[in-house]
Coordinates of C-alpha atoms and ligand atoms in Angstrom, one line a residue:
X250 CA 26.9 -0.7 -1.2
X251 CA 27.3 -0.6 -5.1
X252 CA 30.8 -2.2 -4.8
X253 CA 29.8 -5.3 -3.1
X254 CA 28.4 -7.1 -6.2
X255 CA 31.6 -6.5 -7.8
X256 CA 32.8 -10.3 -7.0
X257 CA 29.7 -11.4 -8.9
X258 CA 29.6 -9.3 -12.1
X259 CA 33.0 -7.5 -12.6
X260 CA 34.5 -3.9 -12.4
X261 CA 32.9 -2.8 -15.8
X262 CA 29.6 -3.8 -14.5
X263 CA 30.1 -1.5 -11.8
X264 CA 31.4 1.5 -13.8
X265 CA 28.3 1.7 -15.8
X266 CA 25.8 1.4 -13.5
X267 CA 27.7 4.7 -12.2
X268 CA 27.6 6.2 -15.7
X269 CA 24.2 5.4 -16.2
X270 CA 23.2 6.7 -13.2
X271 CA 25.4 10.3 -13.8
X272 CA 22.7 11.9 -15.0
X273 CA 19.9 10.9 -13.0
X274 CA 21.7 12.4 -9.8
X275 CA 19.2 13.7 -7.4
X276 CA 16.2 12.4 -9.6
X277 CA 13.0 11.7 -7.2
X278 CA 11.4 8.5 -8.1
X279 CA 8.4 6.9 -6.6
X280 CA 7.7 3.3 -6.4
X281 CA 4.1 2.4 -5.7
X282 CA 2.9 -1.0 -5.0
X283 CA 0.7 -2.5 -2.5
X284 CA 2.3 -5.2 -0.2
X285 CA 5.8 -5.5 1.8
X286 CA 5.9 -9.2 1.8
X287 CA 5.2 -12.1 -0.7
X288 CA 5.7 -12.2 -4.1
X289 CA 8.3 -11.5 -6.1
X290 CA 7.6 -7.2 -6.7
X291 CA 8.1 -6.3 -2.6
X292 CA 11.5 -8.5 -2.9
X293 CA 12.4 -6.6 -5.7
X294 CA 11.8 -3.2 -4.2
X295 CA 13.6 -4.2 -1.1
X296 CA 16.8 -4.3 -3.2
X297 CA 16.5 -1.5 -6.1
X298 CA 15.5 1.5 -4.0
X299 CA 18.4 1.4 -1.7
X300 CA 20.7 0.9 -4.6
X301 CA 19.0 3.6 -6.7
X302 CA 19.6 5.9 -3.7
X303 CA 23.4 4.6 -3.3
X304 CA 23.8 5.4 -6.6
X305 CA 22.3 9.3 -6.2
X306 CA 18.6 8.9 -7.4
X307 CA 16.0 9.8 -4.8
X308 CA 13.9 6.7 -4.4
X309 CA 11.2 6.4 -2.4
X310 CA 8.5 3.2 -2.1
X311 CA 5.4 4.0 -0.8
X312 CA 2.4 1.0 -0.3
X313 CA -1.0 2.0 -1.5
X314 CA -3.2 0.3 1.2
X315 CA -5.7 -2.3 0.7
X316 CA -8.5 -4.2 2.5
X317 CA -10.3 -6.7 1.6
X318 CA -12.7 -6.1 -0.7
X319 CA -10.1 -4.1 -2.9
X320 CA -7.6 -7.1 -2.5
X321 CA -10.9 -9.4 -4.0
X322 CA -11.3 -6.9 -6.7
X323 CA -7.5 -6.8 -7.3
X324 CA -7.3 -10.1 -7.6
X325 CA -9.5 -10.9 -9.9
X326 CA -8.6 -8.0 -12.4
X327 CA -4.9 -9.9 -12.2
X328 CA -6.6 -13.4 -12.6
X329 CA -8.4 -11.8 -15.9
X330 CA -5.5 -10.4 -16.8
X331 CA -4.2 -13.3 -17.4
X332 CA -6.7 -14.4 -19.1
X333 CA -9.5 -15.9 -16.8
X334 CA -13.2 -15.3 -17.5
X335 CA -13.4 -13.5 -13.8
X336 CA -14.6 -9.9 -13.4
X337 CA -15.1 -7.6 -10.5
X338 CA -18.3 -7.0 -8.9
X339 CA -19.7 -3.5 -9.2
X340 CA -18.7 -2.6 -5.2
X341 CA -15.5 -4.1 -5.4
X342 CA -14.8 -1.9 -8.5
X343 CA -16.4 0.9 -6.7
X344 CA -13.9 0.7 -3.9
X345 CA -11.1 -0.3 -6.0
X346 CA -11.3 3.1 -7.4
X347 CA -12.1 4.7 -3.8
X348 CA -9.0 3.8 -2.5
X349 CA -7.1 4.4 -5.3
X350 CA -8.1 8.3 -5.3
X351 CA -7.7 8.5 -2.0
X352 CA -4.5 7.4 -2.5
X353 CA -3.8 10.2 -5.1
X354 CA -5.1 12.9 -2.9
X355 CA -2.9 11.9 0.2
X356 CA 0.1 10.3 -0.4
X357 CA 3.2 12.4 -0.5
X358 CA 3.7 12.7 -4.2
X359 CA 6.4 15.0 -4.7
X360 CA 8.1 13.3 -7.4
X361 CA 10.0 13.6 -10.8
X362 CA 8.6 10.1 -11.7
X363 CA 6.2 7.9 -10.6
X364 CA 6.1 4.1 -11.3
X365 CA 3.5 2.4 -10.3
X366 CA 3.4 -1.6 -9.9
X367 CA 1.0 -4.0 -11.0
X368 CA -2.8 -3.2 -11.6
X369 CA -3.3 -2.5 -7.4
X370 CA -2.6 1.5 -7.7
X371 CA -3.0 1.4 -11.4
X372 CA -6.2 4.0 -11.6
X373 CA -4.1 6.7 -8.9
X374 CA -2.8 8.8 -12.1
X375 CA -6.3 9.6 -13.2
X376 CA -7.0 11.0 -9.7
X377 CA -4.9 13.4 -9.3
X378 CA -3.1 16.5 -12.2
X379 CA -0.4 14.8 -13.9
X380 CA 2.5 17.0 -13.1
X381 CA 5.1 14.0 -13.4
X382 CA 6.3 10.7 -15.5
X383 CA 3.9 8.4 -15.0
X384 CA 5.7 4.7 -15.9
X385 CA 3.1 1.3 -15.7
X386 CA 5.7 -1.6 -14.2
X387 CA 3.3 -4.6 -15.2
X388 CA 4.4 -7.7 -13.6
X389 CA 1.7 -9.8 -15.3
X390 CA 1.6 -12.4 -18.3
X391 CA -1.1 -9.5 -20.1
X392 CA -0.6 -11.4 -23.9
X393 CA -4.1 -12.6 -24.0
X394 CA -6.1 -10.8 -21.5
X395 CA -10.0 -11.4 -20.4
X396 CA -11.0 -8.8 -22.9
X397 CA -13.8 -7.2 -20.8
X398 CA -11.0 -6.6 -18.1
X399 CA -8.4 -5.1 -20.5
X400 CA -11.3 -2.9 -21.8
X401 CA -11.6 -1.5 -18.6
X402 CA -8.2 -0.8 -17.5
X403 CA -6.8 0.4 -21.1
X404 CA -8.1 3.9 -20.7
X405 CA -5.7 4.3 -17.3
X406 CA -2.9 2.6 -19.0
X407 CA -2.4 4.3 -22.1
X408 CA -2.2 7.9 -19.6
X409 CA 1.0 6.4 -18.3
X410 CA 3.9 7.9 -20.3
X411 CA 5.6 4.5 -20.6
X412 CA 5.4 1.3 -19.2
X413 CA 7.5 -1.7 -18.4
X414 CA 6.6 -5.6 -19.2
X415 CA 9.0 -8.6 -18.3
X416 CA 9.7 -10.1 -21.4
X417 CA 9.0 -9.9 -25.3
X418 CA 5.8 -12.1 -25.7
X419 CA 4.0 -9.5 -23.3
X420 CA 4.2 -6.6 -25.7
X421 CA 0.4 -5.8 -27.1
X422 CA -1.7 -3.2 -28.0
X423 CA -3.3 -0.8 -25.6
X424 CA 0.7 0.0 -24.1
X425 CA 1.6 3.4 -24.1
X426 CA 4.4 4.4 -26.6
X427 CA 7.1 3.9 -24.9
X428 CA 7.4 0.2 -23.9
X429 CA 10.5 -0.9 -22.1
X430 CA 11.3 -4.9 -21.6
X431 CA 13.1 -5.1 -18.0
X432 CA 12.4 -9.0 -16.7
X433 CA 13.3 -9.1 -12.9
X434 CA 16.2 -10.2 -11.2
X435 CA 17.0 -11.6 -7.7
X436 CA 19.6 -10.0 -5.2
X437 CA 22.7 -12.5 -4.2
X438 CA 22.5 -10.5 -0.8
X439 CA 18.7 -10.5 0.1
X440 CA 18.3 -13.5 2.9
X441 CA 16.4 -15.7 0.1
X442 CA 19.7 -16.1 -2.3
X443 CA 22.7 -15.0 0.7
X444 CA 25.4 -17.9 1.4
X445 CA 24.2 -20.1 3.8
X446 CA 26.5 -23.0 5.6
X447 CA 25.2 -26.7 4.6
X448 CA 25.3 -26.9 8.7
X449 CA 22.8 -23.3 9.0
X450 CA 20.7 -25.6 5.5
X451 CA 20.4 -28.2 8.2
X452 CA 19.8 -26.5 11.5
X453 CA 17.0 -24.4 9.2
X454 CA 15.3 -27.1 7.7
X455 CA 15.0 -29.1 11.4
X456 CA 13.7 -26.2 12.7
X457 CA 10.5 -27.3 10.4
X458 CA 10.8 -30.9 10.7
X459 CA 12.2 -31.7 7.6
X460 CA 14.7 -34.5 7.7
X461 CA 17.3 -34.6 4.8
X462 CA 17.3 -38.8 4.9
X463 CA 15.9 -38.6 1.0
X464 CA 16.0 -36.5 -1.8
X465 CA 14.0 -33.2 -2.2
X466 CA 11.6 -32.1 -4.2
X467 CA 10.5 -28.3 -3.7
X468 CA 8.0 -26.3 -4.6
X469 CA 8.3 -22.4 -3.4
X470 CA 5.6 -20.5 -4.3
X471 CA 1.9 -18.5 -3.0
X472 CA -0.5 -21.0 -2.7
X473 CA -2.4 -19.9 -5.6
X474 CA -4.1 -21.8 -8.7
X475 CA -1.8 -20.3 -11.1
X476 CA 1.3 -22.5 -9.6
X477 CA -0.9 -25.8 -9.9
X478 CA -0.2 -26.6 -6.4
X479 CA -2.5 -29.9 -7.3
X480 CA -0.4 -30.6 -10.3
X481 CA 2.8 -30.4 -8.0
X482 CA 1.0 -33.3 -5.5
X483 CA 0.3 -35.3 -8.9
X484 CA 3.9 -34.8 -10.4
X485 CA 5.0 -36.1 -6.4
X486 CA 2.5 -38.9 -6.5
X487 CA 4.1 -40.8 -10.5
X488 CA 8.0 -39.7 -8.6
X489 CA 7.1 -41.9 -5.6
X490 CA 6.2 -44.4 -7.3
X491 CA 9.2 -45.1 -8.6
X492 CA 11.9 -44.1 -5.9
X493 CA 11.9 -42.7 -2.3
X494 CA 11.8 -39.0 -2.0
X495 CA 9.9 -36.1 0.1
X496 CA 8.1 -33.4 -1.2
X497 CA 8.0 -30.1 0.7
X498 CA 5.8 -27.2 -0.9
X499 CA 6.9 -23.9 1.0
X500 CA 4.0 -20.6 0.5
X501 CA 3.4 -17.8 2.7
X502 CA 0.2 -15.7 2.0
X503 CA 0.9 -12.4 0.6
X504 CA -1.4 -9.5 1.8
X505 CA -3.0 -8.8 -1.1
X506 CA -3.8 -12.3 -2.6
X507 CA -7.0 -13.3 -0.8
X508 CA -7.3 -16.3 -2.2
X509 CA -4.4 -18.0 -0.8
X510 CA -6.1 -19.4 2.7
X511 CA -9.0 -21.1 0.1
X512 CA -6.1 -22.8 -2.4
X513 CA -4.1 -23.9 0.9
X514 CA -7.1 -26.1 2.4
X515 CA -7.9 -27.8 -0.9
X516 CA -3.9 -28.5 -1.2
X517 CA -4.1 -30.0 2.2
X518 CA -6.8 -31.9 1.7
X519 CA -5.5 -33.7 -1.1
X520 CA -2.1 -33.9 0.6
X521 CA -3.3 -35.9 3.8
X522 CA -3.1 -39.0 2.5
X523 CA 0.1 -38.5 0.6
X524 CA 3.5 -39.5 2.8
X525 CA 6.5 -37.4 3.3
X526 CA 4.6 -34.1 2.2
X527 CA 5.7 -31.1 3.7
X528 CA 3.2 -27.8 3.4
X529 CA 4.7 -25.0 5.0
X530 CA 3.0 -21.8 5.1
X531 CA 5.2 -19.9 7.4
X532 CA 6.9 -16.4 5.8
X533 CA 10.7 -17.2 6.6
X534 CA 13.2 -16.1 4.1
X535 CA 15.7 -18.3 5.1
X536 CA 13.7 -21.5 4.9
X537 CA 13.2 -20.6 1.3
X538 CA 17.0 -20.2 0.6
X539 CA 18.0 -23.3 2.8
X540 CA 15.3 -25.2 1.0
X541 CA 16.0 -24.0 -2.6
X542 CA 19.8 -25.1 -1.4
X543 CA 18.7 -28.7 -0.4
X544 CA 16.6 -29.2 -3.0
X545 CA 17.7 -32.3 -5.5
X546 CA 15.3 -31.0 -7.9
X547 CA 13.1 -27.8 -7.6
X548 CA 9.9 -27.6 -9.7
X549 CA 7.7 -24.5 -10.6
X550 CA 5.0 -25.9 -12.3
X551 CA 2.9 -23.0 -13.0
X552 CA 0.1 -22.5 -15.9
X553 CA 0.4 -18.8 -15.9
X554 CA 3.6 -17.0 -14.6
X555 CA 4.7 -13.5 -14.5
X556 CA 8.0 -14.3 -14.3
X557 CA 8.9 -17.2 -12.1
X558 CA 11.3 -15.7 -9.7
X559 CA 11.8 -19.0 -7.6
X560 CA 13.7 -20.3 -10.8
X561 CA 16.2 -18.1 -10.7
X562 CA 16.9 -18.5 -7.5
X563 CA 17.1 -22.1 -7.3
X564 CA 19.5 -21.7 -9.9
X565 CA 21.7 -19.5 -8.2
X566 CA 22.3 -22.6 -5.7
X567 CA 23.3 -24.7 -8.3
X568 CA 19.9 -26.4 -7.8
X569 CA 18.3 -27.7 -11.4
X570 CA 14.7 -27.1 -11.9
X571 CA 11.9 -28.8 -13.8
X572 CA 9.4 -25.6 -14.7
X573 CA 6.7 -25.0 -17.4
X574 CA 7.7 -23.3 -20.2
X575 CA 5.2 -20.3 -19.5
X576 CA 5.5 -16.3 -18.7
X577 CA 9.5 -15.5 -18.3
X578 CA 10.7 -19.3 -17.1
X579 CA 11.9 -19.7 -20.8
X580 CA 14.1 -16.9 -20.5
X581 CA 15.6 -18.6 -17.7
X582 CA 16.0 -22.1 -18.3
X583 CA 17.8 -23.5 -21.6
X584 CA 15.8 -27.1 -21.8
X585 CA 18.2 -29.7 -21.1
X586 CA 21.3 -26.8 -19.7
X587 CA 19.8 -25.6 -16.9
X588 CA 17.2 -27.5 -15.7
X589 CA 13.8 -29.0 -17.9
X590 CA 11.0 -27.1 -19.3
X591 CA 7.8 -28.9 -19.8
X592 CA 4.5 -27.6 -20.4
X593 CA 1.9 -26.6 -18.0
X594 CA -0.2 -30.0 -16.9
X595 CA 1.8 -32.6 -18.1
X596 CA 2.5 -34.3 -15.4
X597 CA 3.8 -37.6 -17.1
X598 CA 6.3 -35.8 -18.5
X599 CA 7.5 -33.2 -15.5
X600 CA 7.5 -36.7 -13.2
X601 CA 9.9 -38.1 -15.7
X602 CA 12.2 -35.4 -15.8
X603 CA 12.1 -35.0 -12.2
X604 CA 12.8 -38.8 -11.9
X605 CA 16.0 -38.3 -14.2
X606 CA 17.6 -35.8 -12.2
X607 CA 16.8 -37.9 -9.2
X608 CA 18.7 -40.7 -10.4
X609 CA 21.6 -38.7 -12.2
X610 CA 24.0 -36.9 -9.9
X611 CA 26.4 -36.0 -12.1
X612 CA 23.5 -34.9 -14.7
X613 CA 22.4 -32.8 -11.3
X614 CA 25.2 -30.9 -10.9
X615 CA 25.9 -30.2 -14.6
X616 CA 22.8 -28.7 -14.9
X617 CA 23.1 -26.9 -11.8
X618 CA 26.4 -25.4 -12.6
X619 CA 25.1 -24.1 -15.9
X620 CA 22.3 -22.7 -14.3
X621 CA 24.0 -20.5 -11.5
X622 CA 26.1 -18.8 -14.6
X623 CA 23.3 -18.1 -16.3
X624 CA 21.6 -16.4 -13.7
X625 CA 24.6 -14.6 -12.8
X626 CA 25.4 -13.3 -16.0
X627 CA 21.5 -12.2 -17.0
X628 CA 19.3 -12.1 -13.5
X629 CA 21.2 -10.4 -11.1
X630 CA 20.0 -7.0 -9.4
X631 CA 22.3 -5.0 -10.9
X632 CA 21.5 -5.5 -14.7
X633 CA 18.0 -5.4 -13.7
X634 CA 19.4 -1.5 -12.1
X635 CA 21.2 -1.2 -15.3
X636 CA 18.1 -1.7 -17.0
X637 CA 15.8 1.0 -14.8
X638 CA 18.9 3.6 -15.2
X639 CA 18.9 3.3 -18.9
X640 CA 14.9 3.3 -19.5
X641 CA 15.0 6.7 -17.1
X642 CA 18.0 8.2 -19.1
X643 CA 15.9 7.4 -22.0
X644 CA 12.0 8.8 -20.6
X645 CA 14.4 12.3 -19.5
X646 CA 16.0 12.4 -23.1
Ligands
UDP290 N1 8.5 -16.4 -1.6 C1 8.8 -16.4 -0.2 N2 8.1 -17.2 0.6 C2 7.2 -18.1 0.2 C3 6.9 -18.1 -1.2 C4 7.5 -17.3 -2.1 O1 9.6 -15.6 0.2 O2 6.6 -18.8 1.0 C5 9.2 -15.6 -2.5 C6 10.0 -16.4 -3.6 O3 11.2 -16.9 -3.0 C7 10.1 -15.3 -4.6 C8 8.8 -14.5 -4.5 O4 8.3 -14.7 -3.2 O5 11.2 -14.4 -4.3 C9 7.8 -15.0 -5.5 O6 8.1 -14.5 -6.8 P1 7.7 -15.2 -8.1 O7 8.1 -14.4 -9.3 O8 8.2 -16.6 -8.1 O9 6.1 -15.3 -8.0 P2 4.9 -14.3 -7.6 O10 4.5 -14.6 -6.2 O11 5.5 -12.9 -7.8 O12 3.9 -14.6 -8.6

């Protein structure tokens, strides 16, 4: 399994993922998060435990599992934690802690390590005696937190015996000691980023009534307020002006974002009297790949970010981008080589650069060519492997 990213990153690659993983043979590792689909964590667990058990770890994934009043509560602890003044009521706290114990007493936890994703099964390791290494995979932008909500969620943190953050400017206080950068990565093989035919790009995209008579602009992400799905209709609105073009904004509703049906209706409303918008709110893997891959220009105009998955991946088609320079998007775009950072809400200028791809093929593909290396050489699955096999060699000692 191992051997098939070998056209992608090279033999010595490969040999030290298998060095690195020599003396973690037959370690049991636990992944805990709380939804299959949507958003970029589930993706990411889809690839790395099969290839941390090709490569002789024990890896299991189990989902802690929500309804919907935890999923409110969840939310908005992840909306304060990146820095909104929101905080839970007192029953949604009171079950968010319900389930999480309930989760500690039941689940199969027969582990060397434990790693738990995200704030959803944060509390578990406080429920149950801590017989393991406990490692907090935050996924969140947590450099300037709702205080209140940090307050609260500090105590279960600093138990973990580590924790993971996606990039540099998300290191603060409150962490445990051990505090290991790891930003994500996107697997060539998973049915987002796999090869697709222009012919299968076609067939896919007429399966949704998308006709490829003018150019695309895409937008792939939850419908949620973070990814200024408003901003994206505005950025559309100055591009039109100017030239022809279609706007298509693909987001599927991930089971624990509640808020997702709410952000949709206001995006359609605005969108009804906007021509040649596309909102597609279907989950379909595919769709994302073959529209990332006919995409002139994608855009990820998000005011908070994680990470910004959906940029690496556009660039793996050779697809330039137009993003905001926020959460881990900088580590992936080099302004003017790979695409265009700009910041969050400035429209004038994101419809500019989006307008000078449009009218610059050559600039297009430059910046697209750039891009896929760049993602090849830094955001693949396997350094982001690499990365987990060297941070557990280190936690063992
Ligand atoms: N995604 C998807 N279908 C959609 C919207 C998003 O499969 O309709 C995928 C997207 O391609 C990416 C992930 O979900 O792999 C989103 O990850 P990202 O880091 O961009 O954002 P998150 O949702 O984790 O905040």
């Amino acid at each position: 399994m191992i051997e098939k990213y070998l056209p992608y990153v090279g033999e010595k690659a490969i040999a030290e993922l298998v060095a690195l993983a020599r003396k973690l043979q037959g370690l049991r590792i636990l992944h805990v998060n709380s939804t299959y689909h949507g958003g970029g964590v589930a993706g990411m667990l889809r690839s790395l435990v099969p290839l941390m058990n090709d490569l002789g770890l024990e890896a299991h994934w189990a989902l802690l599992f929500g309804e919907p009043t935890f999923f409110s509560c969840t939310k908005k602890l992840h909306n304060a934690l990146q820095g909104e003044e929101v905080f839970p009521e007192g029953d949604e706290l009171s079950i968010y802690f319900q389930i999480n114990e309930f989760f500690a007493r039941y689940a199969p936890i027969d582990h060397h390590m434990v790693v738990i994703h995200d704030p959803q099964p944060l509390p578990v390791i406080s429920f149950r005696p801590k017989r393991e290494l406990w490692i907090w995979r935050c996924h969140i932008d947590i450099s300037s937190p709702n205080e209140r909500a940090w307050e609260l969620l500090v105590p279960y943190i600093l138990r973990y015996d580590a924790a993971v953050v996606s990039a540099k400017g998300f290191l603060r206080d409150g962490l445990p000691q051990h505090v290991s950068i790891i930003p994500p990565a996107i697997d060539p093989f998973s049915q987002i980023n796999r090869e697709m035919s222009p012919e299968e790009v076609e067939e896919k995209l007429a399966q949704y009534g998308i006709p490829l008579d003018k150019p695309l602009i895409v937008q792939v992400s939850r419908f949620d307020k973070w990814k200024d799905p408003l901003g994206v209709l505005e950025v559309f609105e100055r591009v039109r002006r100017e030239t022809d073009c279609r706007l298509v904004m693909l987001g599927n509703m991930a089971g624990d974002d509640p808020e997702g049906p709410e952000i949709f209706s206001q995006v359609r409303g605005t969108a009804k009297n906007l021509p040649d918008v596309h909102l597609v709110t279907e989950t379909d893997e595919l769709l994302v790949n073959a529209l990332q891959r006919a995409a002139a220009v994608v855009v990820q105009l998000s005011i908070r970010e994680g990470f910004g998955l959906t940029v690496s991946e556009a660039l793996w088609k050779g697809t330039p981008v137009v993003a905001t320079a926020v959460g881990g998007i900088p580590l992936q775009i080099r302004d003017g080589e790979s695409g265009f950072l700009v910041e969050p809400r400035d429209y004038a200028t994101a419809a500019e650069r989006v307008l000078e791809l449009l009218r610059d093929q050559g600039l297009r593909r430059k910046l697209g060519e750039w891009g896929r290396e760049w993602v090849r050489k830094n955001f693949l699955i396997t350094r982001l492997l690499r990365d987990w096999l060297s941070t557990l060699g280190e936690l063992l000692g």
